[in-house]
Coordinates of C-alpha atoms and ligand atoms in Angstrom, one line a residue:
M1 CA 97.5 130.1 58.0
L2 CA 101.2 130.8 57.6
G3 CA 101.6 131.1 61.3
V4 CA 100.1 127.6 61.8
I5 CA 102.4 126.1 59.1
L6 CA 105.4 127.7 60.8
E7 CA 104.3 126.4 64.1
K8 CA 104.1 122.9 62.7
I9 CA 107.6 123.2 61.1
V10 CA 109.1 124.3 64.4
L11 CA 107.4 121.5 66.2
V12 CA 108.7 118.8 63.8
A13 CA 112.2 120.3 63.8
S14 CA 112.2 120.4 67.6
R15 CA 111.1 116.7 67.8
A16 CA 113.9 115.8 65.3
V17 CA 116.7 117.1 67.7
K18 CA 115.0 116.1 71.0
P19 CA 116.3 112.8 72.6
K20 CA 114.1 109.8 72.0
D21 CA 111.3 109.0 74.4
T22 CA 111.6 105.3 73.5
H23 CA 114.4 103.0 74.6
Y24 CA 116.0 99.8 73.4
Y25 CA 115.5 97.1 75.9
P26 CA 117.1 95.0 77.3
E27 CA 120.4 95.7 75.5
K28 CA 120.6 99.4 76.3
N29 CA 119.4 102.1 78.7
P30 CA 119.5 100.5 82.1
D31 CA 117.6 103.6 83.4
V32 CA 114.5 102.2 81.8
R33 CA 114.4 99.9 84.8
K34 CA 113.3 102.8 87.0
K35 CA 109.6 102.2 87.7
P36 CA 106.9 104.6 88.8
E37 CA 105.8 104.4 92.4
K38 CA 103.3 101.6 93.1
F39 CA 104.2 99.8 89.8
R40 CA 102.4 96.6 89.3
G41 CA 104.4 93.8 87.6
R42 CA 104.9 90.1 87.6
H43 CA 103.0 88.2 90.3
F44 CA 104.5 86.3 93.2
I45 CA 102.5 83.3 94.3
N46 CA 103.5 81.7 97.6
A47 CA 103.0 78.0 97.6
E48 CA 103.8 78.0 101.4
T49 CA 100.8 80.1 102.4
C50 CA 98.2 79.7 99.6
I51 CA 95.0 77.8 100.8
G52 CA 93.6 77.2 97.4
C53 CA 90.4 79.1 98.0
Y54 CA 89.9 80.2 94.3
A55 CA 89.2 83.8 95.4
C56 CA 91.9 85.2 93.1
E57 CA 90.6 83.2 90.2
R58 CA 87.1 84.4 90.7
A59 CA 88.2 88.0 91.2
C60 CA 90.1 88.1 87.9
P61 CA 88.0 90.1 85.4
I62 CA 89.6 88.6 82.3
G63 CA 90.3 84.9 83.1
A64 CA 94.1 85.3 83.4
I65 CA 94.2 82.9 86.4
I66 CA 94.0 79.2 86.1
M67 CA 93.8 77.0 89.2
V68 CA 96.1 74.0 88.8
P69 CA 95.4 70.8 90.8
T70 CA 98.1 70.1 93.4
G71 CA 97.2 66.4 93.7
L72 CA 96.8 67.0 97.5
K73 CA 93.7 67.0 99.7
R74 CA 94.5 70.6 100.8
P75 CA 95.2 72.9 99.1
R76 CA 93.4 71.2 96.3
A77 CA 94.7 73.7 93.6
M78 CA 96.9 76.7 93.3
P79 CA 96.8 79.6 90.9
V80 CA 99.0 80.2 87.9
V81 CA 98.8 83.5 86.0
N82 CA 99.0 84.1 82.3
L83 CA 101.2 87.2 82.2
G84 CA 100.4 87.7 78.5
R85 CA 96.7 88.0 79.2
C86 CA 96.8 89.8 82.6
C87 CA 96.0 93.5 82.7
Y88 CA 97.8 94.0 86.0
C89 CA 94.7 95.4 87.8
G90 CA 95.7 93.9 91.2
L91 CA 92.2 92.5 92.0
C92 CA 93.6 89.0 92.6
E93 CA 95.9 90.5 95.3
D94 CA 93.1 92.4 96.9
S95 CA 90.9 89.3 97.0
C96 CA 93.4 87.0 98.6
P97 CA 92.2 86.3 102.2
T98 CA 95.5 85.0 103.7
K99 CA 97.1 87.1 106.4
E100 CA 100.3 87.5 104.4
K101 CA 99.0 87.8 100.8
S102 CA 99.6 84.6 98.9
I103 CA 99.4 86.3 95.6
Y104 CA 100.7 89.8 95.0
L105 CA 102.1 91.9 92.2
T106 CA 105.8 92.7 92.4
E107 CA 107.8 95.4 90.7
D108 CA 109.3 92.9 88.2
Y109 CA 108.3 93.7 84.7
D110 CA 111.1 91.8 82.9
I111 CA 109.0 89.4 80.9
V112 CA 110.5 90.3 77.5
V113 CA 110.4 87.5 74.9
E114 CA 111.5 87.6 71.2
E115 CA 108.7 85.7 69.5
V116 CA 105.6 87.7 70.2
E117 CA 103.2 85.3 68.4
L118 CA 104.4 82.5 70.6
T119 CA 104.1 84.3 73.9
P120 CA 101.0 82.5 75.2
L121 CA 102.8 79.2 74.8
L122 CA 106.0 80.2 76.5
D123 CA 106.6 78.8 79.9
E124 CA 108.2 82.0 81.3
L125 CA 105.0 84.0 80.7
W126 CA 103.2 82.1 83.4
A127 CA 103.7 83.2 87.0
K128 CA 103.6 80.0 89.1
P129 CA 103.6 79.2 92.8
V130 CA 107.0 79.5 94.4
G131 CA 108.3 77.8 97.5
D132 CA 108.2 74.5 99.3
I133 CA 104.6 73.2 99.3
T134 CA 105.4 70.7 102.1
K135 CA 105.8 73.8 104.4
N136 CA 102.2 74.9 103.7
P137 CA 100.3 74.7 107.1
L138 CA 97.4 72.8 105.5
V139 CA 99.8 70.1 104.1
V140 CA 101.6 69.9 107.4
K141 CA 98.4 69.4 109.2
D142 CA 97.1 66.7 106.9
L143 CA 100.4 64.9 107.0
Q144 CA 100.3 65.0 110.8
K145 CA 96.7 63.7 110.8
Q146 CA 97.7 60.8 108.5
K147 CA 100.6 60.0 110.7
Q148 CA 98.4 60.0 113.9
Q149 CA 95.9 57.8 112.1
K150 CA 98.6 55.3 111.2
E151 CA 100.0 55.2 114.7
G152 CA 96.5 54.8 116.1
K153 CA 96.0 51.5 114.2
Ligands
SF4_201 S1 96.2 91.4 88.1 FE1 94.1 91.5 87.4 S2 94.0 90.7 85.4 FE2 96.0 90.1 86.3 S3 95.7 88.1 87.2 FE3 95.3 89.5 88.8 S4 93.1 90.0 88.7 FE4 93.6 89.0 86.8
SF4_202 S1 96.5 82.9 96.1 FE1 95.2 83.6 97.8 S2 93.2 84.0 96.8 FE2 94.4 82.7 95.4 S3 93.8 80.6 95.9 FE3 95.7 81.1 97.1 S4 94.8 81.8 99.1 FE4 93.2 81.9 97.6

């Protein structure tokens, strides 16, 4: 019994002098930015390649993806990801059918916000499509078609 008590005392004392395993962020400890291999962080969604197929939205096991209408004929909608709800499983990336993945998880985890209770409402907690949608091949094709139809009249 005494041995167990002594063991506990030694354990507590050793923890008291050991450096902390937790870090202040983002003010201190830049080393905390080192990520493990294959880290899955904030999504990148490419507006220039997404075909609006809904596969990522359907693959998401917890409804963290919403398809937002583009107002165009094609792609009809593009995904936005609620980073506060996401569990970073990567299934959306796996399901994306485009040659160069139109949605993928980057190594960026810097989504710190001060007001935790407000996080679902904060704009920066949504990963949105990035890039010039007018360069999207579907949009280019449809614009060309429209132009040809006009010229044909
Ligand atoms: S990483 Fe997983 S949980 Fe997050 S949006 Fe993609 S499929 Fe949904
Ligand atoms: S990101 Fe990929 S899976 Fe999601 S809608 Fe666009 S093309 Fe489809």
